[in-house]
Coordinates of C-alpha atoms and ligand atoms in Angstrom, one line a residue:
Chain A
M1 CA -16.3 -77.2 21.7
S2 CA -13.3 -79.2 22.7
T3 CA -13.0 -81.7 26.0
N4 CA -9.8 -81.7 27.3
T5 CA -9.4 -84.5 30.0
I6 CA -8.8 -83.3 33.5
T7 CA -5.4 -86.0 34.5
T8 CA -3.5 -86.4 37.8
Q9 CA -0.9 -87.3 38.4
K10 CA 0.9 -88.7 42.1
V11 CA 4.0 -85.7 42.9
N12 CA 6.3 -85.5 45.4
F13 CA 6.4 -82.2 46.5
K14 CA 9.6 -81.5 48.8
V15 CA 9.3 -77.7 50.4
F16 CA 11.5 -75.3 52.2
R17 CA 10.5 -74.3 55.3
F18 CA 11.9 -72.0 57.5
N19 CA 10.6 -68.8 60.3
A20 CA 13.0 -66.3 61.1
D21 CA 11.9 -66.4 64.0
N22 CA 12.5 -69.5 65.1
D23 CA 14.2 -71.4 63.3
Y24 CA 17.9 -71.9 63.6
L25 CA 18.2 -73.0 60.0
P26 CA 15.6 -74.3 57.5
Y27 CA 14.9 -77.4 56.7
Y28 CA 12.7 -79.2 53.9
E29 CA 8.7 -80.8 54.2
N30 CA 8.3 -83.5 52.0
Y31 CA 4.6 -83.5 50.8
A32 CA 3.0 -86.4 48.3
M33 CA 0.2 -84.6 47.0
D34 CA -2.4 -85.6 43.4
V35 CA -1.7 -83.0 41.3
T36 CA -4.7 -82.6 38.4
S37 CA -2.9 -81.2 34.9
E38 CA -5.3 -77.4 35.8
E39 CA -3.7 -76.9 38.5
V40 CA -0.9 -73.6 38.6
V41 CA 1.9 -73.7 41.8
L42 CA -0.2 -71.3 44.1
D43 CA -3.2 -74.1 43.4
I44 CA -0.8 -76.9 45.2
L45 CA 1.0 -73.9 48.1
N46 CA -3.0 -72.6 48.8
R47 CA -3.2 -76.8 49.4
I48 CA -0.4 -77.1 51.5
K49 CA -1.3 -74.5 53.5
W50 CA -5.0 -75.5 53.7
D51 CA -5.2 -79.2 53.8
H52 CA -1.5 -79.9 55.2
D53 CA -0.2 -76.5 57.9
G54 CA -2.3 -73.5 58.4
S55 CA 1.2 -72.0 58.8
F56 CA 2.4 -72.3 56.1
S57 CA 3.1 -68.5 54.4
Y58 CA 3.7 -67.1 51.1
R59 CA 2.5 -63.7 49.3
R60 CA 0.0 -63.8 46.3
S61 CA -2.9 -61.3 46.0
C62 CA -3.7 -61.0 42.6
R63 CA -3.0 -64.7 40.9
H64 CA -3.2 -63.4 37.6
G65 CA -0.5 -62.2 36.7
I66 CA 0.1 -58.8 37.5
C67 CA 0.4 -57.8 41.0
G68 CA 4.3 -59.4 41.2
A69 CA 4.1 -61.3 44.6
C70 CA 4.2 -65.0 44.3
A71 CA 6.6 -65.8 42.3
I72 CA 9.4 -68.3 44.2
K73 CA 11.3 -71.2 42.4
V74 CA 10.4 -74.6 41.5
N75 CA 13.5 -76.7 40.9
G76 CA 15.4 -73.5 41.1
R77 CA 13.7 -71.9 38.7
S78 CA 12.2 -68.3 39.1
T79 CA 8.5 -69.0 38.0
L80 CA 5.6 -66.8 38.9
A81 CA 2.9 -69.2 40.6
C82 CA -0.4 -68.6 39.4
K83 CA 0.8 -68.4 36.3
E84 CA 2.9 -71.7 36.0
S85 CA 1.3 -74.7 35.0
M86 CA 1.5 -78.0 37.2
T87 CA 2.1 -79.7 34.0
T88 CA 4.9 -77.4 32.7
M89 CA 6.6 -77.7 35.6
I90 CA 6.6 -81.9 36.0
E91 CA 6.8 -81.9 31.7
Y92 CA 10.3 -79.8 32.6
F93 CA 11.1 -82.0 36.3
G94 CA 9.8 -84.7 36.5
N95 CA 7.8 -85.9 39.7
E96 CA 10.3 -84.7 42.4
I97 CA 9.3 -80.9 43.1
T98 CA 10.9 -79.0 45.6
L99 CA 9.1 -75.8 45.8
E100 CA 12.0 -73.1 47.0
P101 CA 11.8 -69.2 48.2
L102 CA 13.4 -67.0 44.8
S103 CA 16.5 -66.7 47.1
T104 CA 17.2 -69.1 50.5
K105 CA 19.4 -66.9 52.4
R106 CA 16.3 -64.3 52.3
A107 CA 14.2 -66.1 53.6
I108 CA 12.1 -64.8 56.3
K109 CA 9.0 -67.3 56.4
D110 CA 8.7 -69.9 54.4
M111 CA 8.9 -68.3 50.6
I112 CA 8.3 -65.5 51.8
I113 CA 11.5 -63.3 51.3
D114 CA 13.0 -59.7 52.2
K115 CA 13.1 -57.9 48.9
A116 CA 14.6 -55.2 50.2
D117 CA 17.7 -55.2 47.9
F118 CA 15.6 -55.5 44.6
W119 CA 12.8 -52.1 46.0
D120 CA 16.5 -50.7 47.2
K121 CA 17.9 -50.9 43.3
H122 CA 14.8 -50.0 41.6
A123 CA 14.2 -46.8 43.6
S124 CA 18.3 -45.6 43.2
V125 CA 17.4 -46.2 39.0
T126 CA 15.3 -42.7 39.5
P127 CA 12.6 -45.7 38.0
Y128 CA 9.7 -42.6 37.2
L129 CA 9.2 -40.0 34.6
V130 CA 11.2 -37.0 34.9
A131 CA 9.8 -34.3 32.6
D132 CA 8.4 -30.5 32.7
I133 CA 4.8 -31.0 32.0
D134 CA 2.3 -28.7 32.6
E135 CA -0.2 -29.5 35.3
C136 CA -3.0 -27.6 34.1
P137 CA -3.0 -29.0 30.2
S138 CA -5.2 -27.5 27.9
C139 CA -4.8 -30.4 25.9
E140 CA -3.4 -34.1 27.1
N141 CA 0.0 -35.5 26.0
L142 CA 0.5 -37.6 23.6
V143 CA 2.8 -40.5 23.3
S144 CA 2.3 -41.4 19.1
P145 CA 2.2 -45.2 18.7
H146 CA 5.5 -44.9 17.2
D147 CA 7.0 -43.4 20.4
A148 CA 5.6 -45.8 21.9
E149 CA 7.0 -48.7 20.7
E150 CA 10.6 -47.9 21.4
L151 CA 10.1 -48.9 25.4
N152 CA 10.0 -52.4 23.6
E153 CA 6.9 -53.6 26.3
A154 CA 9.7 -52.8 29.3
D155 CA 6.3 -50.8 31.0
L156 CA 4.8 -54.7 31.4
C157 CA 7.5 -55.6 33.9
I158 CA 4.8 -56.2 37.8
Q159 CA 8.8 -56.4 39.6
C160 CA 8.7 -59.9 40.4
G161 CA 12.1 -60.4 41.3
A162 CA 12.3 -63.5 38.8
C163 CA 14.8 -62.2 36.8
H164 CA 16.8 -60.5 39.7
Y165 CA 17.1 -63.5 41.8
A166 CA 18.0 -66.0 38.8
C167 CA 20.9 -63.4 37.9
P168 CA 23.9 -64.7 39.1
V169 CA 26.0 -61.6 39.3
V170 CA 23.8 -60.5 41.5
E171 CA 24.6 -63.1 44.0
I172 CA 28.0 -62.5 44.0
N173 CA 28.5 -58.2 43.8
S174 CA 26.0 -56.8 45.8
D175 CA 26.1 -53.8 43.8
F176 CA 25.3 -54.8 41.1
F177 CA 22.0 -53.5 39.8
G178 CA 20.8 -56.2 38.4
P179 CA 18.1 -56.7 35.2
A180 CA 14.7 -55.6 36.8
A181 CA 16.6 -52.0 37.7
F182 CA 18.4 -51.7 34.2
V183 CA 15.0 -52.9 33.2
A184 CA 13.1 -50.0 34.8
A185 CA 15.3 -47.7 33.9
Y186 CA 15.1 -48.7 30.2
R187 CA 11.8 -47.8 30.5
F188 CA 12.2 -44.4 31.6
E189 CA 15.1 -44.0 29.0
S190 CA 13.3 -44.7 25.9
D191 CA 9.8 -42.6 26.4
I192 CA 10.5 -39.5 24.4
R193 CA 8.6 -37.6 27.3
D194 CA 11.8 -38.1 29.9
G195 CA 14.4 -35.6 30.2
D196 CA 16.1 -36.9 33.1
N197 CA 20.5 -36.7 32.7
Q198 CA 21.4 -38.4 35.0
R199 CA 20.1 -42.1 35.1
L200 CA 22.0 -43.3 31.7
I201 CA 25.1 -42.5 33.9
H202 CA 24.2 -43.7 36.4
V203 CA 23.9 -47.2 35.1
N204 CA 26.7 -46.8 33.6
E205 CA 29.0 -47.3 36.4
E206 CA 31.5 -49.3 37.1
K207 CA 30.4 -52.0 39.2
Q208 CA 27.0 -51.5 39.9
G209 CA 25.7 -51.1 35.6
V210 CA 25.1 -52.4 32.9
W211 CA 28.9 -53.5 31.9
D212 CA 28.8 -56.5 35.0
C213 CA 26.4 -58.1 33.4
A214 CA 27.6 -61.3 32.5
K215 CA 25.2 -62.0 29.1
C216 CA 24.2 -65.6 30.9
F217 CA 20.1 -64.7 29.5
E218 CA 18.8 -66.7 32.7
C219 CA 17.3 -62.7 33.0
A220 CA 15.2 -63.8 29.9
E221 CA 14.4 -67.3 29.7
V222 CA 12.5 -66.5 33.1
C223 CA 10.6 -63.3 32.6
P224 CA 6.9 -64.5 33.1
K225 CA 6.2 -61.0 30.8
D226 CA 8.8 -62.3 28.5
I227 CA 10.1 -58.8 28.9
N228 CA 13.1 -59.7 27.7
P229 CA 15.5 -57.9 30.4
I230 CA 19.3 -58.8 29.5
D231 CA 17.1 -57.1 25.7
K232 CA 16.7 -54.0 27.7
I233 CA 20.4 -54.5 28.8
T234 CA 22.1 -54.3 25.6
K235 CA 19.8 -51.4 24.2
L236 CA 20.8 -49.2 27.5
H237 CA 25.1 -50.2 25.9
Q238 CA 23.7 -48.4 22.9
M239 CA 22.3 -45.6 24.0
A240 CA 25.7 -45.0 26.3
F241 CA 27.7 -44.6 23.0
K242 CA 24.6 -43.1 20.8
K243 CA 23.7 -40.3 23.5
G244 CA 28.0 -40.1 24.8
V245 CA 27.5 -40.4 28.2
A246 CA 29.9 -44.4 27.6
K247 CA 32.9 -43.7 29.2
N248 CA 36.2 -44.6 27.8
N249 CA 36.3 -47.4 30.4
V250 CA 37.1 -50.9 29.5
A251 CA 34.0 -52.6 29.5
T252 CA 33.6 -49.8 26.4
R253 CA 36.7 -50.3 24.8
H254 CA 36.2 -54.0 24.9
A255 CA 32.8 -53.7 23.3
V256 CA 34.2 -50.7 20.9
G257 CA 37.6 -52.9 20.3
F258 CA 36.2 -55.8 18.7
L259 CA 34.7 -52.9 15.7
H260 CA 38.8 -52.4 14.9
S261 CA 40.0 -55.6 15.1
I262 CA 37.4 -56.8 12.2
K263 CA 38.2 -53.9 10.7
K264 CA 41.6 -54.7 10.6
H265 CA 41.3 -58.7 10.4
G266 CA 38.0 -59.4 9.3
M267 CA 38.8 -61.9 12.7
L268 CA 38.8 -61.3 16.1
D269 CA 42.3 -60.0 17.3
E270 CA 42.4 -62.0 20.7
G271 CA 45.8 -60.9 21.4
G272 CA 45.3 -57.5 20.4
L273 CA 41.5 -57.1 21.8
V274 CA 43.0 -57.2 25.4
L275 CA 45.5 -54.8 25.4
Y276 CA 43.0 -52.4 23.3
S277 CA 40.9 -53.0 26.8
E278 CA 43.2 -53.3 29.3
G279 CA 45.5 -50.2 27.7
V280 CA 49.1 -51.0 30.6
S281 CA 46.6 -52.8 32.8
I282 CA 47.9 -55.2 30.0
V283 CA 50.5 -56.4 32.2
K284 CA 48.4 -58.5 35.2
H285 CA 46.9 -60.8 32.0
I286 CA 51.2 -62.0 31.8
P287 CA 51.1 -65.1 33.9
V288 CA 48.2 -66.4 32.2
A289 CA 49.3 -65.3 28.6
L290 CA 52.8 -67.1 29.7
Q291 CA 51.2 -70.3 30.8
M292 CA 48.9 -69.9 27.4
F293 CA 52.4 -68.9 24.8
K294 CA 53.6 -72.4 26.0
K295 CA 50.7 -74.2 24.9
G296 CA 50.8 -72.8 21.6
K297 CA 47.1 -70.2 21.9
I298 CA 48.8 -67.9 21.4
I299 CA 49.5 -66.0 18.0
M300 CA 52.1 -63.4 17.8
P301 CA 50.7 -60.8 15.9
W302 CA 52.4 -61.3 12.4
N303 CA 50.8 -64.3 11.8
M304 CA 47.6 -63.0 13.1
P305 CA 44.8 -64.9 10.6
K306 CA 43.3 -62.9 8.3
S307 CA 38.7 -63.9 6.6
D308 CA 39.4 -63.7 2.9
K309 CA 37.6 -61.2 1.0
L310 CA 38.8 -58.7 3.7
D311 CA 37.9 -55.7 1.6
E312 CA 33.9 -56.3 1.4
I313 CA 34.0 -56.5 5.0
Q314 CA 35.9 -53.3 5.1
K315 CA 33.6 -51.7 2.6
L316 CA 30.3 -52.6 4.6
I317 CA 31.4 -51.3 8.2
K318 CA 31.9 -48.3 5.9
S319 CA 28.5 -48.3 4.5
S320 CA 26.6 -50.1 7.4
S321 CA 27.8 -47.7 10.7
T322 CA 25.8 -46.0 13.0
V323 CA 27.3 -45.3 15.6
K324 CA 30.5 -43.4 16.8
F325 CA 32.3 -43.4 19.6
Chain B
M1 CA 22.4 -92.5 4.9
K2 CA 23.3 -89.7 2.6
K3 CA 26.8 -88.4 3.5
L4 CA 26.5 -84.9 5.6
K5 CA 27.6 -81.9 4.5
Y6 CA 28.3 -78.7 6.6
A7 CA 29.4 -75.2 5.6
L8 CA 31.9 -74.5 8.7
F9 CA 31.7 -70.9 10.5
T10 CA 35.3 -72.2 13.2
G11 CA 34.7 -68.2 14.9
C12 CA 38.3 -67.1 15.6
T13 CA 39.0 -69.1 18.9
A14 CA 39.5 -71.7 17.0
K15 CA 42.1 -70.3 14.8
Q16 CA 43.5 -68.1 17.7
S17 CA 43.6 -69.6 21.6
T18 CA 41.9 -73.0 21.0
P19 CA 43.8 -74.5 17.5
E20 CA 42.3 -77.8 19.7
Q21 CA 39.1 -77.3 19.1
M22 CA 40.0 -77.2 15.4
M23 CA 42.1 -79.9 15.2
S24 CA 39.1 -82.1 17.0
T25 CA 35.8 -80.4 14.9
M26 CA 37.6 -81.8 12.0
A27 CA 39.2 -85.3 13.6
V28 CA 35.7 -86.0 14.5
A29 CA 34.1 -84.9 11.0
R30 CA 36.8 -87.5 8.9
K31 CA 35.6 -90.5 11.7
L32 CA 32.4 -89.8 11.0
D33 CA 32.4 -88.9 7.0
I34 CA 31.0 -85.6 7.2
E35 CA 32.2 -82.7 5.1
M36 CA 33.3 -79.3 5.6
I37 CA 33.1 -76.2 4.0
E38 CA 35.1 -74.0 5.7
L39 CA 33.8 -70.5 5.8
T40 CA 37.3 -68.8 5.3
E41 CA 35.3 -65.2 4.2
A42 CA 33.7 -65.5 7.5
S43 CA 34.4 -62.3 9.6
C44 CA 33.9 -62.5 13.5
C45 CA 30.5 -62.8 15.4
G46 CA 31.1 -59.7 17.5
A47 CA 31.0 -62.1 20.2
S48 CA 27.8 -60.5 21.5
H49 CA 29.6 -57.4 22.8
L50 CA 30.1 -55.2 18.8
Q51 CA 26.3 -55.4 19.7
D52 CA 26.4 -53.2 22.7
Y53 CA 28.3 -50.8 20.1
D54 CA 26.8 -50.6 17.0
D55 CA 23.7 -53.0 16.3
F56 CA 22.8 -52.8 12.6
L57 CA 26.3 -53.2 11.9
S58 CA 26.3 -56.5 13.6
L59 CA 23.7 -57.3 12.0
V60 CA 24.9 -57.3 8.4
L61 CA 28.1 -58.7 9.3
N62 CA 26.6 -61.7 10.7
A63 CA 24.1 -61.9 7.9
R64 CA 27.0 -61.8 5.5
N65 CA 28.1 -65.0 7.1
I66 CA 24.6 -66.5 6.8
A67 CA 24.4 -65.8 3.1
Y68 CA 27.8 -67.5 2.6
A69 CA 27.0 -70.7 3.6
E70 CA 23.2 -69.9 1.6
K71 CA 25.6 -69.7 -1.5
H72 CA 27.0 -73.4 -0.5
G73 CA 23.6 -74.2 0.0
L74 CA 24.5 -75.7 3.3
T75 CA 23.2 -75.5 7.0
M76 CA 26.2 -73.9 9.1
V77 CA 27.4 -75.5 11.7
T78 CA 28.9 -73.4 14.5
I79 CA 31.6 -74.7 16.8
C80 CA 31.5 -72.0 19.3
N81 CA 28.2 -71.2 21.9
T82 CA 28.5 -67.4 21.4
C83 CA 28.9 -67.7 17.3
Q84 CA 25.7 -70.2 17.6
L85 CA 24.4 -67.3 19.6
N86 CA 24.7 -64.2 17.6
T87 CA 24.1 -66.1 14.3
A88 CA 21.2 -67.5 15.5
M89 CA 19.3 -64.2 17.2
T90 CA 20.7 -62.9 13.4
K91 CA 19.0 -65.5 11.2
H92 CA 15.7 -65.3 14.0
R93 CA 15.3 -61.3 13.3
L94 CA 16.1 -61.0 9.7
D95 CA 13.2 -64.0 9.1
N96 CA 10.5 -62.3 11.0
N97 CA 11.2 -58.7 10.5
A98 CA 10.8 -58.4 6.7
E99 CA 11.8 -54.2 7.1
L100 CA 15.1 -55.2 8.6
K101 CA 16.2 -57.5 6.2
A102 CA 15.6 -55.8 3.7
K103 CA 17.6 -52.5 5.2
V104 CA 20.9 -55.5 5.8
N105 CA 19.8 -56.7 1.9
E106 CA 21.1 -53.3 0.8
K107 CA 24.1 -52.9 2.2
L108 CA 25.1 -56.7 1.4
A109 CA 24.2 -55.9 -2.3
E110 CA 26.5 -53.4 -2.9
I111 CA 29.1 -56.8 -2.4
G112 CA 27.0 -58.5 -4.5
L113 CA 25.6 -61.0 -1.5
E114 CA 21.5 -61.1 -0.1
Y115 CA 20.8 -62.6 2.8
K116 CA 17.7 -65.2 2.3
G117 CA 17.6 -67.0 5.2
T118 CA 17.4 -70.4 3.6
S119 CA 20.1 -72.1 5.7
N120 CA 19.3 -73.3 9.0
V121 CA 22.3 -72.4 11.7
I122 CA 23.5 -75.3 14.4
H123 CA 26.0 -75.8 16.5
F124 CA 28.0 -79.1 15.7
L125 CA 27.2 -80.4 19.4
Y126 CA 23.4 -80.7 18.1
A127 CA 24.4 -81.4 14.5
I128 CA 26.3 -84.8 15.0
I129 CA 23.0 -85.9 17.8
D130 CA 20.0 -85.0 15.4
D131 CA 21.6 -85.4 12.2
F132 CA 24.2 -88.3 12.6
G133 CA 22.5 -90.3 15.7
L134 CA 23.3 -90.5 18.7
D135 CA 22.5 -94.3 18.5
K136 CA 25.5 -94.7 15.7
I137 CA 28.7 -92.6 17.4
K138 CA 27.6 -94.9 19.9
K139 CA 28.1 -98.0 18.0
M140 CA 31.1 -96.6 16.1
V141 CA 32.7 -95.9 19.2
V142 CA 35.9 -98.1 19.9
K143 CA 37.6 -96.8 23.0
P144 CA 34.9 -96.4 25.7
L145 CA 35.4 -93.8 28.2
S146 CA 34.3 -96.2 30.6
Q147 CA 36.9 -95.8 33.4
F148 CA 36.2 -91.7 33.7
N149 CA 33.4 -89.4 35.7
I150 CA 32.5 -87.0 33.0
A151 CA 30.8 -83.2 34.2
P152 CA 29.1 -81.7 31.2
F153 CA 29.3 -77.7 31.1
Y154 CA 26.4 -76.5 28.7
G155 CA 27.5 -72.6 28.2
C156 CA 24.9 -70.1 28.6
H157 CA 24.3 -69.5 24.5
N158 CA 23.3 -73.0 23.9
I159 CA 20.6 -73.5 25.9
R160 CA 19.5 -69.2 26.8
P161 CA 17.2 -68.0 25.3
S162 CA 15.5 -71.5 24.6
E163 CA 13.3 -70.6 22.2
L164 CA 16.0 -69.1 19.7
H165 CA 17.8 -72.6 20.0
D166 CA 14.4 -74.5 20.0
E167 CA 13.9 -73.4 16.3
S168 CA 18.0 -74.4 15.1
H169 CA 17.5 -77.9 16.3
K170 CA 15.0 -80.9 16.9
T171 CA 16.9 -82.2 20.7
K172 CA 14.4 -80.4 22.7
E173 CA 16.7 -79.1 25.7
N174 CA 15.4 -78.3 29.1
P175 CA 17.7 -74.9 30.1
Y176 CA 16.6 -75.9 33.5
N177 CA 17.9 -79.8 33.1
P178 CA 20.0 -80.2 29.4
T179 CA 20.9 -83.7 28.9
S180 CA 22.5 -83.1 24.6
L181 CA 26.3 -83.4 26.6
D182 CA 24.8 -85.7 29.6
D183 CA 23.7 -88.1 26.7
L184 CA 27.0 -87.6 24.5
I185 CA 29.0 -88.4 27.2
I186 CA 27.0 -92.1 27.8
A187 CA 26.9 -92.6 24.2
C188 CA 31.2 -92.1 24.7
G189 CA 30.8 -94.5 27.6
A190 CA 32.1 -92.3 30.5
K191 CA 29.3 -91.7 33.2
N192 CA 28.0 -88.4 33.3
V193 CA 28.4 -86.1 36.8
D194 CA 25.1 -84.4 37.8
Y195 CA 26.3 -81.1 39.8
E196 CA 24.3 -77.7 40.2
E197 CA 26.4 -75.9 38.0
K198 CA 25.8 -77.6 34.8
N199 CA 23.7 -75.4 32.8
K200 CA 25.7 -71.9 34.8
C201 CA 27.9 -69.2 33.5
C202 CA 31.3 -69.1 33.5
G203 CA 31.7 -65.7 33.6
F204 CA 33.7 -65.5 30.1
H205 CA 32.1 -62.6 29.0
I206 CA 32.7 -60.3 31.7
E207 CA 36.5 -61.5 32.4
L208 CA 38.2 -58.0 31.5
Q209 CA 35.4 -55.6 33.2
A210 CA 34.6 -57.6 36.3
P211 CA 37.5 -60.0 37.4
H212 CA 36.2 -61.1 40.1
T213 CA 32.4 -62.0 39.6
A214 CA 33.8 -64.1 36.4
A215 CA 36.1 -65.7 38.5
V216 CA 34.1 -66.5 41.0
L217 CA 31.7 -68.4 38.8
T218 CA 34.2 -70.1 37.1
G219 CA 35.6 -71.7 40.3
N220 CA 32.1 -72.2 41.5
A221 CA 31.6 -74.2 38.6
I222 CA 35.0 -76.5 39.2
A223 CA 34.0 -76.8 42.3
G224 CA 30.9 -78.4 41.6
A225 CA 32.2 -81.0 39.3
T226 CA 34.8 -81.9 41.8
D227 CA 32.8 -82.2 44.3
Q228 CA 30.4 -84.9 42.6
N229 CA 33.5 -86.7 41.6
A230 CA 34.2 -85.7 38.6
D231 CA 37.4 -86.7 36.3
M232 CA 36.7 -84.4 33.8
M233 CA 35.1 -81.8 32.4
V234 CA 33.6 -81.3 29.2
T235 CA 32.2 -78.4 27.3
P236 CA 30.4 -77.9 23.8
C237 CA 32.4 -74.0 23.9
P238 CA 36.0 -72.8 23.0
L239 CA 34.9 -70.0 25.4
C240 CA 34.0 -71.2 28.7
H241 CA 36.6 -74.1 27.7
L242 CA 39.2 -70.9 28.1
K243 CA 37.8 -69.7 31.0
L244 CA 37.5 -73.1 32.5
D245 CA 40.8 -74.4 31.4
T246 CA 43.1 -71.3 31.9
Q247 CA 41.6 -69.4 34.7
T248 CA 42.0 -71.5 37.1
K249 CA 44.7 -69.6 39.3
H250 CA 41.8 -66.7 39.7
A251 CA 38.9 -68.7 40.0
S252 CA 40.9 -70.3 43.1
E253 CA 41.8 -67.0 44.7
A254 CA 38.1 -66.2 44.4
I255 CA 36.5 -68.9 45.8
G256 CA 39.4 -69.6 48.6
R257 CA 39.6 -73.0 47.6
E258 CA 41.9 -75.1 44.7
V259 CA 40.0 -76.4 41.7
S260 CA 41.0 -77.9 38.7
L261 CA 40.2 -79.8 36.4
P262 CA 41.1 -81.2 32.6
V263 CA 38.4 -79.8 30.6
L264 CA 38.2 -81.4 27.0
H265 CA 36.1 -80.0 24.3
M266 CA 33.2 -81.9 23.1
Q267 CA 34.9 -82.8 20.2
Q268 CA 37.7 -83.6 21.4
M269 CA 35.5 -85.9 24.5
V270 CA 34.5 -87.9 21.0
G271 CA 37.1 -87.9 19.1
L272 CA 39.0 -90.5 22.1
A273 CA 35.6 -92.7 22.5
L274 CA 35.6 -92.3 18.4
G275 CA 39.8 -93.6 18.4
C276 CA 41.1 -90.1 17.6
T277 CA 44.9 -90.0 18.7
P278 CA 45.2 -87.3 21.4
A279 CA 48.3 -85.9 18.8
E280 CA 45.2 -85.7 16.2
L281 CA 43.2 -84.3 18.4
G282 CA 45.5 -81.2 20.1
L283 CA 45.3 -82.5 23.6
K284 CA 49.1 -81.3 24.0
H285 CA 47.0 -77.9 24.0
H286 CA 45.2 -77.6 26.9
V287 CA 47.1 -75.2 30.2
T288 CA 45.5 -77.6 33.1
E289 CA 47.2 -81.0 32.1
V290 CA 45.5 -83.6 30.6
N291 CA 47.4 -86.1 32.3
F292 CA 44.8 -89.3 32.0
I293 CA 45.6 -90.7 28.6
Ligands
SF4_401 S1 22.0 -61.3 31.4 FE1 23.1 -60.4 33.0 S2 21.5 -59.3 33.7 FE2 20.7 -61.1 33.1 S3 20.7 -62.8 34.4 FE3 22.9 -62.7 33.2 S4 24.4 -61.0 34.4 FE4 22.4 -60.9 35.1
SF4_402 S1 11.4 -58.0 34.2 FE1 10.2 -60.2 33.9 S2 11.2 -61.2 35.9 FE2 11.7 -58.9 36.3 S3 10.7 -58.6 37.4 FE3 10.1 -57.6 35.5 S4 8.3 -59.2 36.0 FE4 9.7 -59.8 37.2
SF4_403 S1 32.3 -65.1 19.5 FE1 34.5 -66.1 19.8 S2 35.1 -67.5 18.4 FE2 32.9 -67.1 18.2 S3 33.9 -65.2 16.3 FE3 32.9 -64.4 17.7 S4 34.9 -64.1 18.4 FE4 34.7 -64.8 16.9
FES404 S1 -0.7 -63.4 42.0 FE1 -0.5 -61.7 42.1 S2 1.4 -61.8 40.0 FE2 0.8 -63.9 41.2

């Protein structure tokens, strides 16, 4: 048996404190503590409550990474408190550690937030199986391992909200469903038993849907279950084209426009892409385009560079395309 | 040290809207005596959008690009974060899925190519840090940028998902507190500016479909750097550069505050410190003028 020596380090914790009932503004309390290499972030929350201030509040239940209640932010990074080792956090951020709720503007008491927007969005993607299933079947409704793989582990989501409150678009556009709701949508869209025909349309709507994702990969980075929400978002994009629910709009034309451009030039024709995506709305880009033109940033169509061996690229497009729009 | 030699995947931006990025890449390569073999056959990587439409086609095209680097027996260097992400992601998927790799190779065989998985794909930022060495660059600095505070803007696709990027470069980058660009700023003699938005998103990829969100993200980034007294920003990504350099009007309107800072490409900053002229680095191609040199 290997004997791991337990080490101890001094850490200064700067902890977000707020009680919506009494406090006008939040404040930060400092706690200096000895942290052992065996502790997780939840141990620290417990010790603050037990040893320093009994009124300190946070959510936790399972302490096994299952209930999804304990997600908070450590130095701005969304983490599952019961799963995240303090050693890793110290490696990442050093000995000055800030503990905050997932979203400070939604704080109710200390680490506890009002997660209503998260649940509302979750509920609005029909996060359940819609199927005509015989309630008294004569045999089991089996899903083959191969079909189950299609879920790509989206069913492991514990709705902790780490990704949702790490998503920059959620912060700016309150209509945006956010990565966790998309994971839920994908989980049921990819289930062969599901027969819902509205969900995919709903998550493709402008402003709220998958096309407003900025592709920043914050959600993939934070997910404690390694679900990779942006990968599910990409799959929802692909499904929209495959199932014919993709609307003809600036976002979808933007994706398809790449293909047209590559077919013609091998490279991307930047101006051509904007024109193809925007149509007549291109006029709104003219002021910036003029400035760019003056600085030699815009190539005239007749000077558009082409990839060498363009015929190879065209041949591959012909043989390897799997989608039609 | 053996002379460094790479297969250069320029991406499309360097050939169109950011000519200065191509110029400064080559200028820095000359100064550091790095040989670049340009992959003129390469196609666009799809810029993280083509795969939303056709995933398999996107894999095949990216695999073809890498196969050309393999033919030269060279590591592929990218100069765009999004090219790096798309290409490295393709490599990761093919190297870890024999069935998928076989399917892709079946297509590549039609044009007499094969993807083997023998070439690494690395962004130029990490190539000069890992392979050339920061200390060596520091010693070569002839015009230290000591009077400037420079705010690093990392760009999403070089730091996230970190597991993927850790496969391609040795520099261990913490996606929540990245340091490579900071280290490069310091090596060039300038002072690095720490600010909250340095590892955040610039909004480039939703500029057309969600212009307001995109503009707020850009505005927040420039405002964050400004509030920490940055004289300018620097980025390794031409797409971030386009956003931060050309979209200041929309960004200012979106956040209700006038913001604008000169933005250098990482290569331009290194080039200036190594004594390249502003003309060599294409400084006149910026919309937000670089008027301090
Ligand atoms: S990748 Fe998309 S969904 Fe995920 S955090 Fe970024 S913007 Fe949000
Ligand atoms: S996808 Fe991951 S981070 Fe997001 S809610 Fe589910 S488990 Fe949490
Ligand atoms: S990311 Fe942009 S610059 Fe890079 S290859 Fe793709 S389209 Fe071209
Ligand atoms: S306490 Fe249940 S997931 Fe952490």
